[in-house]
PDB file of C-alpha atoms in Angstrom:
ATOM      1  CA  MET Z   1      70.760 -26.001  27.813  1.00 45.00           C
ATOM      2  CA  TYR Z   2      69.313 -23.149  25.790  1.00 46.00           C
ATOM      3  CA  ARG Z   3      65.878 -21.723  25.238  1.00 50.00           C
ATOM      4  CA  ALA Z   4      64.840 -18.904  22.955  1.00 49.00           C
ATOM      5  CA  ILE Z   5      62.307 -16.201  23.701  1.00 50.00           C
ATOM      6  CA  VAL Z   6      60.792 -14.312  20.745  1.00 53.00           C
ATOM      7  CA  ALA Z   7      59.796 -10.703  21.451  1.00 48.00           C
ATOM      8  CA  GLY Z   8      59.815 -11.387  25.188  1.00 42.00           C
ATOM      9  CA  ASP Z   9      57.602 -14.545  25.091  1.00 46.00           C
ATOM     10  CA  LEU Z  10      58.605 -18.177  25.021  1.00 42.00           C
ATOM     11  CA  HIS Z  11      57.969 -19.542  21.527  1.00 48.00           C
ATOM     12  CA  ASP Z  12      56.422 -23.029  21.461  1.00 46.00           C
ATOM     13  CA  ASP Z  13      57.425 -23.967  17.907  1.00 50.00           C
ATOM     14  CA  ILE Z  14      61.208 -23.816  18.413  1.00 51.00           C
ATOM     15  CA  THR Z  15      63.481 -26.799  17.988  1.00 53.00           C
ATOM     16  CA  SER Z  16      67.138 -26.681  19.101  1.00 56.00           C
ATOM     17  CA  ALA Z  17      69.994 -28.688  17.629  1.00 56.00           C
ATOM     18  CA  PRO Z  18      73.325 -28.832  19.488  1.00 59.00           C
ATOM     19  CA  GLN Z  19      76.385 -28.517  17.300  1.00 61.00           C
ATOM     20  CA  ALA Z  20      80.119 -28.966  17.814  1.00 63.00           C
ATOM     21  CA  LYS Z  21      80.729 -25.259  18.317  1.00 66.00           C
ATOM     22  CA  GLY Z  22      77.320 -23.927  19.191  1.00 69.00           C
ATOM     23  CA  CYS Z  23      73.556 -24.395  19.036  1.00 71.00           C
ATOM     24  CA  SER Z  24      70.942 -23.405  16.449  1.00 74.00           C
ATOM     25  CA  CYS Z  25      67.184 -22.926  16.689  1.00 74.00           C
ATOM     26  CA  GLN Z  26      64.530 -23.366  14.018  1.00 73.00           C
ATOM     27  CA  PHE Z  27      60.883 -22.286  14.300  1.00 72.00           C
ATOM     28  CA  GLN Z  28      57.865 -21.867  12.082  1.00 74.00           C
ATOM     29  CA  LEU Z  29      57.342 -18.790   9.948  1.00 77.00           C
ATOM     30  CA  MET Z  30      56.073 -15.695  11.685  1.00 83.00           C
ATOM     31  CA  VAL Z  31      55.361 -12.110  10.732  1.00 89.00           C
ATOM     32  CA  LEU Z  32      58.754 -10.392  10.580  1.00 90.00           C
ATOM     33  CA  HIS Z  33      58.293  -6.986   8.939  1.00 91.00           C
ATOM     34  CA  HIS Z  34      58.023  -5.266  12.349  1.00 90.00           C
ATOM     35  CA  GLY Z  35      61.303  -6.864  13.425  1.00 89.00           C
ATOM     36  CA  VAL Z  36      61.878  -9.616  15.973  1.00 88.00           C
ATOM     37  CA  THR Z  37      63.936  -9.785  19.147  1.00 88.00           C
ATOM     38  CA  LEU Z  38      65.289 -13.193  20.184  1.00 85.00           C
ATOM     39  CA  GLU Z  39      66.374 -13.651  23.795  1.00 85.00           C
ATOM     40  CA  VAL Z  40      68.643 -16.614  24.493  1.00 84.00           C
ATOM     41  CA  ASN Z  41      69.078 -17.883  28.039  1.00 84.00           C
ATOM     42  CA  GLY Z  42      71.423 -20.753  28.786  1.00 82.00           C
ATOM     43  CA  THR Z  43      74.075 -22.255  31.016  1.00 82.00           C
ATOM     44  CA  VAL Z  44      77.682 -22.819  29.999  1.00 81.00           C
ATOM     45  CA  ASN Z  45      79.950 -24.598  32.472  1.00 83.00           C
ATOM     46  CA  HIS Z  46      77.443 -23.885  35.213  1.00 84.00           C
ATOM     47  CA  TRP Z  47      77.529 -20.178  34.374  1.00 88.00           C
ATOM     48  CA  PRO Z  48      74.228 -18.557  33.245  1.00 90.00           C
ATOM     49  CA  ILE Z  49      74.330 -16.559  30.030  1.00 85.00           C
ATOM     50  CA  HIS Z  50      71.812 -14.179  28.472  1.00 87.00           C
ATOM     51  CA  ARG Z  51      71.935 -12.793  24.970  1.00 86.00           C
ATOM     52  CA  LYS Z  52      69.584 -10.831  22.714  1.00 88.00           C
ATOM     53  CA  LEU Z  53      69.460 -11.332  18.957  1.00 86.00           C
ATOM     54  CA  TYR Z  54      67.772  -8.700  16.826  1.00 88.00           C
ATOM     55  CA  TYR Z  55      66.160  -9.282  13.438  1.00 88.00           C
ATOM     56  CA  VAL Z  56      65.636  -5.937  11.713  1.00 91.00           C
ATOM     57  CA  ASN Z  57      63.630  -5.167   8.570  1.00 92.00           C
ATOM     58  CA  ALA Z  58      66.430  -3.510   6.664  1.00 90.00           C
ATOM     59  CA  GLY Z  59      65.611  -0.492   4.545  1.00 90.00           C
ATOM     60  CA  VAL Z  60      64.444   3.066   4.800  1.00 91.00           C
ATOM     61  CA  GLU Z  61      61.606   3.475   7.285  1.00 93.00           C
ATOM     62  CA  GLY Z  62      58.364   4.006   5.352  1.00 94.00           C
ATOM     63  CA  SER Z  63      59.711   2.725   2.044  1.00 95.00           C
ATOM     64  CA  GLY Z  64      57.779  -0.549   2.067  1.00 95.00           C
ATOM     65  CA  PRO Z  65      54.256  -1.040   0.714  1.00 96.00           C
ATOM     66  CA  GLN Z  66      51.417   0.466   2.724  1.00 95.00           C
ATOM     67  CA  ASN Z  67      47.858  -0.765   3.464  1.00 96.00           C
ATOM     68  CA  VAL Z  68      48.366  -4.252   2.064  1.00 96.00           C
ATOM     69  CA  THR Z  69      45.038  -6.107   1.832  1.00 95.00           C
ATOM     70  CA  CYS Z  70      44.068  -9.418   0.219  1.00 96.00           C
ATOM     71  CA  VAL Z  71      40.581 -10.770  -0.449  1.00 94.00           C
ATOM     72  CA  ILE Z  72      39.111 -13.805  -2.201  1.00 94.00           C
ATOM     73  CA  HIS Z  73      35.990 -12.877  -4.171  1.00 90.00           C
ATOM     74  CA  ASP Z  74      33.507 -14.705  -6.397  1.00 89.00           C
ATOM     75  CA  ALA Z  75      34.816 -17.987  -4.917  1.00 88.00           C
ATOM     76  CA  ARG Z  76      37.734 -18.144  -7.386  1.00 87.00           C
ATOM     77  CA  PHE Z  77      39.867 -14.959  -7.422  1.00 92.00           C
ATOM     78  CA  LEU Z  78      42.558 -13.684  -5.029  1.00 94.00           C
ATOM     79  CA  MET Z  79      43.085  -9.948  -5.199  1.00 95.00           C
ATOM     80  CA  CYS Z  80      45.817  -8.126  -3.258  1.00 96.00           C
ATOM     81  CA  SER Z  81      46.420  -4.403  -3.320  1.00 97.00           C
ATOM     82  CA  TRP Z  82      48.826  -1.956  -1.660  1.00 97.00           C
ATOM     83  CA  GLY Z  83      50.014   1.601  -1.802  1.00 96.00           C
ATOM     84  CA  VAL Z  84      53.427   3.191  -2.213  1.00 96.00           C
ATOM     85  CA  GLY Z  85      55.322   3.910   0.987  1.00 95.00           C
ATOM     86  CA  PRO Z  86      55.653   7.618   1.826  1.00 95.00           C
ATOM     87  CA  ALA Z  87      59.454   7.308   1.974  1.00 94.00           C
ATOM     88  CA  ALA Z  88      59.843   5.031  -1.039  1.00 95.00           C
ATOM     89  CA  PRO Z  89      62.352   6.140  -3.709  1.00 94.00           C
ATOM     90  CA  ASP Z  90      60.926   7.266  -7.041  1.00 93.00           C
ATOM     91  CA  ASP Z  91      62.218   4.170  -8.864  1.00 94.00           C
ATOM     92  CA  VAL Z  92      60.719   1.664  -6.423  1.00 96.00           C
ATOM     93  CA  GLN Z  93      59.106  -1.517  -7.713  1.00 96.00           C
ATOM     94  CA  TYR Z  94      57.176  -4.060  -5.619  1.00 97.00           C
ATOM     95  CA  PHE Z  95      56.873  -7.827  -6.013  1.00 97.00           C
ATOM     96  CA  LEU Z  96      54.560 -10.331  -4.292  1.00 96.00           C
ATOM     97  CA  HIS Z  97      55.314 -13.949  -3.393  1.00 95.00           C
ATOM     98  CA  ILE Z  98      53.108 -16.542  -1.715  1.00 94.00           C
ATOM     99  CA  ARG Z  99      54.643 -19.091   0.648  1.00 92.00           C
ATOM    100  CA  ASP Z 100      53.221 -22.079   2.487  1.00 88.00           C
ATOM    101  CA  SER Z 101      53.541 -22.717   6.234  1.00 82.00           C
ATOM    102  CA  ALA Z 102      56.945 -24.389   5.688  1.00 81.00           C
ATOM    103  CA  GLY Z 103      58.348 -21.290   4.011  1.00 83.00           C
ATOM    104  CA  GLN Z 104      58.394 -22.740   0.492  1.00 86.00           C
ATOM    105  CA  VAL Z 105      57.429 -20.391  -2.326  1.00 89.00           C
ATOM    106  CA  VAL Z 106      54.109 -21.475  -3.800  1.00 89.00           C
ATOM    107  CA  THR Z 107      53.931 -18.917  -6.574  1.00 91.00           C
ATOM    108  CA  GLU Z 108      54.906 -15.429  -7.565  1.00 93.00           C
ATOM    109  CA  CYS Z 109      52.230 -13.023  -8.640  1.00 94.00           C
ATOM    110  CA  PRO Z 110      51.243 -13.971 -12.215  1.00 93.00           C
ATOM    111  CA  ALA Z 111      49.443 -10.694 -13.021  1.00 94.00           C
ATOM    112  CA  TYR Z 112      50.367  -7.388 -11.420  1.00 96.00           C
ATOM    113  CA  LEU Z 113      47.990  -4.442 -11.320  1.00 95.00           C
ATOM    114  CA  GLY Z 114      49.163  -1.024 -12.408  1.00 90.00           C
ATOM    115  CA  ASP Z 115      50.708   0.474 -15.508  1.00 87.00           C
ATOM    116  CA  HIS Z 116      54.403   0.708 -14.610  1.00 91.00           C
ATOM    117  CA  LEU Z 117      54.403   0.526 -10.816  1.00 95.00           C
ATOM    118  CA  HIS Z 118      53.007  -2.663  -9.277  1.00 96.00           C
ATOM    119  CA  LEU Z 119      50.148  -1.681  -6.957  1.00 96.00           C
ATOM    120  CA  GLY Z 120      48.351  -4.997  -6.707  1.00 96.00           C
ATOM    121  CA  CYS Z 121      48.184  -8.612  -7.783  1.00 96.00           C
ATOM    122  CA  SER Z 122      45.449 -10.784  -9.274  1.00 95.00           C
ATOM    123  CA  LEU Z 123      45.576 -14.566  -8.907  1.00 93.00           C
ATOM    124  CA  GLU Z 124      42.960 -16.665 -10.707  1.00 91.00           C
ATOM    125  CA  ASP Z 125      44.350 -20.162 -10.074  1.00 86.00           C
ATOM    126  CA  LEU Z 126      43.741 -20.943  -6.410  1.00 87.00           C
ATOM    127  CA  SER Z 127      44.366 -24.665  -6.690  1.00 84.00           C
ATOM    128  CA  LEU Z 128      47.830 -24.365  -5.106  1.00 81.00           C
ATOM    129  CA  LEU Z 129      46.703 -21.985  -2.394  1.00 86.00           C
ATOM    130  CA  PRO Z 130      46.959 -23.658   1.039  1.00 86.00           C
ATOM    131  CA  TYR Z 131      44.470 -23.155   3.846  1.00 87.00           C
ATOM    132  CA  THR Z 132      46.958 -20.898   5.688  1.00 90.00           C
ATOM    133  CA  PHE Z 133      49.586 -19.059   3.659  1.00 93.00           C
ATOM    134  CA  TYR Z 134      52.018 -16.170   3.813  1.00 94.00           C
ATOM    135  CA  ILE Z 135      52.372 -13.240   1.482  1.00 95.00           C
ATOM    136  CA  ILE Z 136      55.600 -11.265   1.179  1.00 95.00           C
ATOM    137  CA  VAL Z 137      55.695  -7.980  -0.711  1.00 97.00           C
ATOM    138  CA  THR Z 138      59.282  -6.911  -1.307  1.00 95.00           C
ATOM    139  CA  GLY Z 139      60.612  -3.769  -2.932  1.00 95.00           C
ATOM    140  CA  SER Z 140      63.610  -3.025  -5.082  1.00 94.00           C
ATOM    141  CA  SER Z 141      65.324   0.214  -6.005  1.00 94.00           C
ATOM    142  CA  GLN Z 142      68.640   1.386  -7.385  1.00 94.00           C
ATOM    143  CA  LYS Z 143      68.721   4.318  -5.002  1.00 93.00           C
ATOM    144  CA  ALA Z 144      67.929   2.880  -1.567  1.00 93.00           C
ATOM    145  CA  GLU Z 145      67.108  -0.316   0.255  1.00 94.00           C
ATOM    146  CA  VAL Z 146      63.344  -0.933   0.527  1.00 96.00           C
ATOM    147  CA  GLN Z 147      61.606  -2.604   3.460  1.00 95.00           C
ATOM    148  CA  PHE Z 148      59.332  -5.596   2.921  1.00 96.00           C
ATOM    149  CA  PHE Z 149      55.875  -6.473   4.220  1.00 96.00           C
ATOM    150  CA  ASP Z 150      54.681  -9.947   5.205  1.00 95.00           C
ATOM    151  CA  ALA Z 151      51.457 -11.334   6.615  1.00 95.00           C
ATOM    152  CA  LYS Z 152      49.941 -14.672   7.609  1.00 94.00           C
ATOM    153  CA  LEU Z 153      46.500 -15.164   6.042  1.00 93.00           C
ATOM    154  CA  ASN Z 154      43.623 -17.580   6.476  1.00 90.00           C
ATOM    155  CA  THR Z 155      41.504 -18.290   3.412  1.00 89.00           C
ATOM    156  CA  LYS Z 156      38.282 -18.471   5.428  1.00 86.00           C
ATOM    157  CA  LEU Z 157      38.885 -15.073   6.989  1.00 88.00           C
ATOM    158  CA  ILE Z 158      39.857 -13.156   3.851  1.00 91.00           C
ATOM    159  CA  GLU Z 159      37.104 -14.442   1.578  1.00 91.00           C
ATOM    160  CA  ARG Z 160      34.526 -11.832   0.643  1.00 91.00           C
ATOM    161  CA  LEU Z 161      31.156 -13.524   0.756  1.00 92.00           C
ATOM    162  CA  SER Z 162      28.750 -13.290  -2.138  1.00 92.00           C
ATOM    163  CA  PRO Z 163      25.041 -12.552  -1.582  1.00 94.00           C
ATOM    164  CA  PRO Z 164      22.750 -15.576  -1.137  1.00 94.00           C
ATOM    165  CA  ASP Z 165      21.437 -17.161  -4.318  1.00 91.00           C
ATOM    166  CA  ASN Z 166      17.891 -18.067  -5.406  1.00 94.00           C
ATOM    167  CA  VAL Z 167      15.973 -15.817  -3.010  1.00 95.00           C
ATOM    168  CA  THR Z 168      12.273 -16.663  -3.422  1.00 94.00           C
ATOM    169  CA  VAL Z 169       9.040 -15.766  -1.629  1.00 94.00           C
ATOM    170  CA  THR Z 170       5.881 -17.895  -1.430  1.00 93.00           C
ATOM    171  CA  CYS Z 171       2.705 -16.863   0.413  1.00 91.00           C
ATOM    172  CA  ASN Z 172      -0.625 -18.327   1.411  1.00 90.00           C
ATOM    173  CA  THR Z 173      -3.616 -16.687   3.050  1.00 88.00           C
ATOM    174  CA  SER Z 174      -1.910 -16.269   6.431  1.00 90.00           C
ATOM    175  CA  HIS Z 175       1.910 -16.530   6.125  1.00 91.00           C
ATOM    176  CA  CYS Z 176       4.825 -15.913   3.772  1.00 92.00           C
ATOM    177  CA  GLU Z 177       7.996 -17.975   3.481  1.00 94.00           C
ATOM    178  CA  ILE Z 178      11.363 -16.642   2.284  1.00 94.00           C
ATOM    179  CA  THR Z 179      13.957 -19.184   1.121  1.00 95.00           C
ATOM    180  CA  TRP Z 180      17.484 -18.807  -0.281  1.00 96.00           C
ATOM    181  CA  SER Z 181      20.577 -20.849  -1.174  1.00 95.00           C
ATOM    182  CA  GLN Z 182      23.938 -20.802   0.564  1.00 93.00           C
ATOM    183  CA  PRO Z 183      26.407 -18.573  -1.341  1.00 93.00           C
ATOM    184  CA  GLN Z 184      29.255 -20.232  -3.177  1.00 89.00           C
ATOM    185  CA  THR Z 185      32.641 -20.008  -1.444  1.00 90.00           C
ATOM    186  CA  TRP Z 186      36.173 -21.128  -2.255  1.00 89.00           C
ATOM    187  CA  ALA Z 187      36.843 -22.256   1.299  1.00 85.00           C
ATOM    188  CA  ARG Z 188      34.934 -25.289   2.464  1.00 86.00           C
ATOM    189  CA  LEU Z 189      32.145 -23.882   4.593  1.00 87.00           C
ATOM    190  CA  THR Z 190      29.047 -25.557   5.994  1.00 90.00           C
ATOM    191  CA  PHE Z 191      25.737 -24.115   7.155  1.00 91.00           C
ATOM    192  CA  ARG Z 192      27.226 -23.815  10.647  1.00 92.00           C
ATOM    193  CA  ASP Z 193      29.675 -21.188   9.358  1.00 91.00           C
ATOM    194  CA  PHE Z 194      26.963 -18.867   8.051  1.00 93.00           C
ATOM    195  CA  ARG Z 195      24.559 -16.385   9.470  1.00 94.00           C
ATOM    196  CA  TYR Z 196      22.006 -14.361   7.545  1.00 96.00           C
ATOM    197  CA  GLU Z 197      20.178 -11.071   7.840  1.00 95.00           C
ATOM    198  CA  VAL Z 198      16.666 -10.897   6.379  1.00 95.00           C
ATOM    199  CA  ASP Z 199      15.288  -7.421   5.727  1.00 93.00           C
ATOM    200  CA  VAL Z 200      11.511  -7.468   5.159  1.00 90.00           C
ATOM    201  CA  GLN Z 201      10.235  -3.987   4.344  1.00 87.00           C
ATOM    202  CA  ARG Z 202       6.502  -3.901   5.009  1.00 79.00           C
ATOM    203  CA  GLN Z 203       4.669  -0.940   3.532  1.00 73.00           C
ATOM    204  CA  ASN Z 204       1.544  -1.450   5.613  1.00 60.00           C
ATOM    205  CA  THR Z 205       3.226  -0.997   8.986  1.00 61.00           C
ATOM    206  CA  LYS Z 206       1.653   1.236  11.590  1.00 64.00           C
ATOM    207  CA  PRO Z 207       2.857   4.851  11.826  1.00 63.00           C
ATOM    208  CA  GLY Z 208       6.029   5.079  13.874  1.00 59.00           C
ATOM    209  CA  SER Z 209       6.831   1.371  13.614  1.00 59.00           C
ATOM    210  CA  THR Z 210       9.927  -0.003  11.889  1.00 67.00           C
ATOM    211  CA  ASN Z 211      10.888  -3.091   9.980  1.00 74.00           C
ATOM    212  CA  PRO Z 212      13.353  -4.896  12.276  1.00 74.00           C
ATOM    213  CA  MET Z 213      16.167  -7.017  10.852  1.00 84.00           C
ATOM    214  CA  VAL Z 214      15.885 -10.747  11.405  1.00 91.00           C
ATOM    215  CA  ARG Z 215      19.106 -12.698  12.032  1.00 92.00           C
ATOM    216  CA  ILE Z 216      19.345 -16.431  11.461  1.00 92.00           C
ATOM    217  CA  SER Z 217      22.488 -18.373  12.427  1.00 90.00           C
ATOM    218  CA  ARG Z 218      23.669 -21.936  11.941  1.00 88.00           C
ATOM    219  CA  GLU Z 219      20.361 -23.181  10.514  1.00 87.00           C
ATOM    220  CA  GLU Z 220      20.430 -26.098   8.099  1.00 89.00           C
ATOM    221  CA  GLN Z 221      17.326 -24.889   6.267  1.00 90.00           C
ATOM    222  CA  ASN Z 222      17.727 -21.399   4.872  1.00 93.00           C
ATOM    223  CA  ARG Z 223      14.243 -20.027   5.345  1.00 93.00           C
ATOM    224  CA  TYR Z 224      12.236 -17.495   7.311  1.00 94.00           C
ATOM    225  CA  ILE Z 225       8.457 -17.685   7.864  1.00 93.00           C
ATOM    226  CA  PHE Z 226       6.459 -14.705   9.109  1.00 89.00           C
ATOM    227  CA  PRO Z 227       2.725 -13.962   9.463  1.00 88.00           C
ATOM    228  CA  SER Z 228       1.267 -11.915   6.626  1.00 85.00           C
ATOM    229  CA  PRO Z 229      -2.511 -12.299   6.229  1.00 85.00           C
ATOM    230  CA  ALA Z 230      -4.029 -11.712   2.815  1.00 83.00           C
ATOM    231  CA  PRO Z 231      -4.860  -9.357   1.290  1.00 82.00           C
ATOM    232  CA  ARG Z 232      -1.444  -7.710   1.773  1.00 81.00           C
ATOM    233  CA  LEU Z 233       0.088  -4.545   0.406  1.00 81.00           C
ATOM    234  CA  CYS Z 234       3.474  -4.341  -1.285  1.00 86.00           C
ATOM    235  CA  HIS Z 235       6.389  -5.950   0.558  1.00 88.00           C
ATOM    236  CA  MET Z 236      10.064  -5.975  -0.347  1.00 90.00           C
ATOM    237  CA  VAL Z 237      12.713  -8.379   0.930  1.00 93.00           C
ATOM    238  CA  ARG Z 238      16.474  -8.748   0.637  1.00 94.00           C
ATOM    239  CA  VAL Z 239      18.987 -11.118   2.274  1.00 96.00           C
ATOM    240  CA  ARG Z 240      22.707 -10.958   2.998  1.00 96.00           C
ATOM    241  CA  ALA Z 241      25.173 -13.550   4.307  1.00 95.00           C
ATOM    242  CA  GLY Z 242      27.743 -13.267   7.089  1.00 93.00           C
ATOM    243  CA  ASP Z 243      30.468 -15.316   8.733  1.00 90.00           C
ATOM    244  CA  VAL Z 244      29.874 -16.378  12.329  1.00 90.00           C
ATOM    245  CA  ARG Z 245      33.611 -15.938  13.071  1.00 84.00           C
ATOM    246  CA  SER Z 246      33.860 -12.294  12.043  1.00 83.00           C
ATOM    247  CA  ASP Z 247      31.897  -9.106  11.455  1.00 86.00           C
ATOM    248  CA  ARG Z 248      32.131  -9.280   7.675  1.00 84.00           C
ATOM    249  CA  TRP Z 249      28.948  -9.351   5.623  1.00 92.00           C
ATOM    250  CA  SER Z 250      28.203  -9.811   1.955  1.00 93.00           C
ATOM    251  CA  ASN Z 251      26.361  -7.278  -0.140  1.00 93.00           C
ATOM    252  CA  TRP Z 252      22.577  -7.378  -0.094  1.00 95.00           C
ATOM    253  CA  SER Z 253      20.766  -9.536  -2.612  1.00 95.00           C
ATOM    254  CA  PRO Z 254      18.547  -7.696  -5.132  1.00 94.00           C
ATOM    255  CA  LEU Z 255      15.220  -6.517  -3.725  1.00 92.00           C
ATOM    256  CA  ILE Z 256      12.249  -8.808  -4.381  1.00 92.00           C
ATOM    257  CA  THR Z 257       8.759  -7.263  -4.376  1.00 91.00           C
ATOM    258  CA  PHE Z 258       5.710  -9.337  -3.510  1.00 88.00           C
ATOM    259  CA  GLY Z 259       2.112  -8.855  -2.372  1.00 81.00           C
ATOM    260  CA  CYS Z 260       1.418  -5.813  -4.565  1.00 77.00           C
ATOM    261  CA  GLY Z 261      -2.188  -5.655  -5.805  1.00 59.00           C
ATOM    262  CA  GLU Z 262      -3.221  -9.043  -4.462  1.00 51.00           C
ATOM    263  CA  GLN Z 263      -6.622  -7.570  -3.575  1.00 48.00           C
ATOM    264  CA  GLY Z 264      -7.342  -5.634  -6.772  1.00 43.00           C
ATOM    265  CA  ILE Z 265      -6.066  -7.941  -9.458  1.00 45.00           C
ATOM    266  CA  PRO Z 266      -8.464 -10.868  -8.815  1.00 50.00           C
ATOM    267  CA  ARG Z 267     -11.483  -8.550  -8.789  1.00 51.00           C
ATOM    268  CA  LEU Z 268     -10.360  -6.961 -12.027  1.00 54.00           C
ATOM    269  CA  TYR Z 269      -9.996 -10.384 -13.579  1.00 56.00           C
ATOM    270  CA  LEU Z 270     -13.498 -11.280 -12.320  1.00 56.00           C
ATOM    271  CA  TYR Z 271     -15.035  -8.123 -13.767  1.00 61.00           C
ATOM    272  CA  LEU Z 272     -13.320  -8.633 -17.095  1.00 71.00           C
ATOM    273  CA  THR Z 273     -14.379 -12.266 -17.213  1.00 73.00           C
ATOM    274  CA  VAL Z 274     -18.034 -11.447 -16.485  1.00 71.00           C
ATOM    275  CA  ALA Z 275     -18.026  -8.634 -19.051  1.00 76.00           C
ATOM    276  CA  CYS Z 276     -16.473 -10.843 -21.721  1.00 79.00           C
ATOM    277  CA  VAL Z 277     -18.919 -13.688 -21.075  1.00 76.00           C
ATOM    278  CA  THR Z 278     -21.899 -11.288 -21.195  1.00 81.00           C
ATOM    279  CA  LEU Z 279     -20.649  -9.737 -24.413  1.00 79.00           C
ATOM    280  CA  LEU Z 280     -20.118 -13.118 -26.039  1.00 80.00           C
ATOM    281  CA  CYS Z 281     -23.587 -14.303 -25.014  1.00 79.00           C
ATOM    282  CA  ALA Z 282     -25.147 -11.140 -26.407  1.00 77.00           C
ATOM    283  CA  LEU Z 283     -23.256 -11.474 -29.672  1.00 78.00           C
ATOM    284  CA  GLY Z 284     -24.206 -15.145 -29.943  1.00 74.00           C
ATOM    285  CA  LEU Z 285     -27.875 -14.443 -29.269  1.00 76.00           C
ATOM    286  CA  GLY Z 286     -27.865 -11.621 -31.784  1.00 73.00           C
ATOM    287  CA  LEU Z 287     -26.328 -13.805 -34.464  1.00 74.00           C
ATOM    288  CA  VAL Z 288     -28.914 -16.552 -33.828  1.00 68.00           C
ATOM    289  CA  CYS Z 289     -31.847 -14.108 -34.073  1.00 73.00           C
ATOM    290  CA  ARG Z 290     -30.455 -12.521 -37.218  1.00 71.00           C
ATOM    291  CA  ARG Z 291     -29.958 -15.895 -38.864  1.00 67.00           C
ATOM    292  CA  TYR Z 292     -33.543 -16.940 -37.977  1.00 63.00           C
ATOM    293  CA  MET Z 293     -34.942 -13.785 -39.519  1.00 69.00           C
ATOM    294  CA  LYS Z 294     -32.926 -14.367 -42.692  1.00 65.00           C
ATOM    295  CA  ILE Z 295     -34.318 -17.903 -42.946  1.00 64.00           C
ATOM    296  CA  GLN Z 296     -37.858 -16.568 -42.521  1.00 64.00           C
ATOM    297  CA  GLU Z 297     -37.340 -14.098 -45.364  1.00 65.00           C
ATOM    298  CA  VAL Z 298     -35.944 -16.723 -47.735  1.00 60.00           C
ATOM    299  CA  PHE Z 299     -38.387 -19.524 -46.829  1.00 59.00           C
ATOM    300  CA  PRO Z 300     -41.734 -17.962 -45.785  1.00 62.00           C
ATOM    301  CA  PRO Z 301     -44.201 -20.315 -44.020  1.00 63.00           C
ATOM    302  CA  ILE Z 302     -46.728 -22.187 -46.277  1.00 63.00           C
ATOM    303  CA  PRO Z 303     -50.347 -21.394 -45.366  1.00 61.00           C
ATOM    304  CA  GLU Z 304     -52.459 -24.344 -44.218  1.00 60.00           C
ATOM    305  CA  ILE Z 305     -55.628 -25.529 -46.088  1.00 58.00           C
ATOM    306  CA  LYS Z 306     -58.697 -24.495 -44.200  1.00 56.00           C
ATOM    307  CA  ASP Z 307     -61.859 -26.682 -43.930  1.00 55.00           C
ATOM    308  CA  LYS Z 308     -64.808 -24.421 -44.382  1.00 53.00           C
ATOM    309  CA  VAL Z 309     -67.002 -26.784 -42.452  1.00 53.00           C
ATOM    310  CA  THR Z 310     -64.819 -27.897 -39.537  1.00 54.00           C
ATOM    311  CA  ASP Z 311     -63.080 -24.577 -39.199  1.00 54.00           C
ATOM    312  CA  ASN Z 312     -66.403 -22.791 -38.809  1.00 55.00           C
ATOM    313  CA  GLU Z 313     -66.916 -22.115 -35.139  1.00 54.00           C
ATOM    314  CA  GLN Z 314     -70.733 -21.875 -35.584  1.00 56.00           C
ATOM    315  CA  VAL Z 315     -71.046 -25.495 -36.776  1.00 56.00           C
ATOM    316  CA  ASN Z 316     -71.405 -28.132 -34.089  1.00 61.00           C
ATOM    317  CA  PRO Z 317     -69.368 -31.216 -35.102  1.00 60.00           C
ATOM    318  CA  LYS Z 318     -71.782 -33.607 -33.302  1.00 59.00           C
ATOM    319  CA  THR Z 319     -74.819 -32.234 -35.118  1.00 63.00           C
ATOM    320  CA  LEU Z 320     -72.967 -32.400 -38.398  1.00 53.00           C
ATOM    321  CA  ARG Z 321     -72.153 -36.099 -37.928  1.00 58.00           C
ATOM    322  CA  GLU Z 322     -75.772 -36.926 -37.079  1.00 62.00           C
ATOM    323  CA  ASP Z 323     -77.002 -35.114 -40.224  1.00 59.00           C
ATOM    324  CA  LEU Z 324     -74.563 -37.038 -42.369  1.00 51.00           C
ATOM    325  CA  LEU Z 325     -75.710 -40.384 -40.956  1.00 58.00           C
ATOM    326  CA  LEU Z 326     -79.412 -39.612 -41.623  1.00 58.00           C
ATOM    327  CA  GLN Z 327     -78.773 -38.968 -45.324  1.00 58.00           C
ATOM    328  CA  PRO Z 328     -79.748 -41.945 -47.582  1.00 51.00           C
TER     329      PRO Z 328
END
């Protein structure tokens, strides 16, 4: 019976296969660039045995790539970058491969970054990228053996989040509501995976007071409502997204300004409206009066025929009728 211990701890993903002249063990891929120590304990003919097997990252110490980082950005690009090892030979060249959890090569870097020396890799087709994958950056040189670097990566943890989309602000007489859309991601994330920071910068705060950040986590509706009675001075708001599993945050969304001049603009519109209406009425009245005067000049009034008898105020109409009746 044999069991293997990796770096001093019992490894759960080891399978043993007895053979005619020995025994072999197979386990899942692990990070190996730091080296691995395998301890084998067993019993042969009732005698206990103990052996140590060492896996060493061959090559000059410090010749491998340094500060290897990989990020997924804009929901569709994988970008990896690294630096040259301090002990790397002057003719060193680095190469990146991506493997799945079974150790099979998924792809080699299709586009290296750098003029002559590979210092990064850009991958635009993420369709073959598994949820968990391994990267191996190896080095080659004609002068010395170069160490490699490997890492196990999770797509959810290396994705750089984009700022929230469609940030809008709507207000009524007493409150304002800020809404936004969940940022696009390559990994399949739900609203439970996100948290948000809302930064409302009020310009009418009291002296000495601050604008505290508001954090919202795992909410299905991406909104924040706060009291803001009208009329209100200028406010500015921005939102950023974060992952509930880590401390990473996206960049801030562009600042949105609202509330500026809500008190002055309506009054200005009212004054302008009243002035325009008054001016139009005055112009209309002036045109009507001018047209009437023109008509009077062209067509003067015709004088009426006067009755010398009836129009005379000194003649009594009753007496005049009686005199006319007495005439033969």
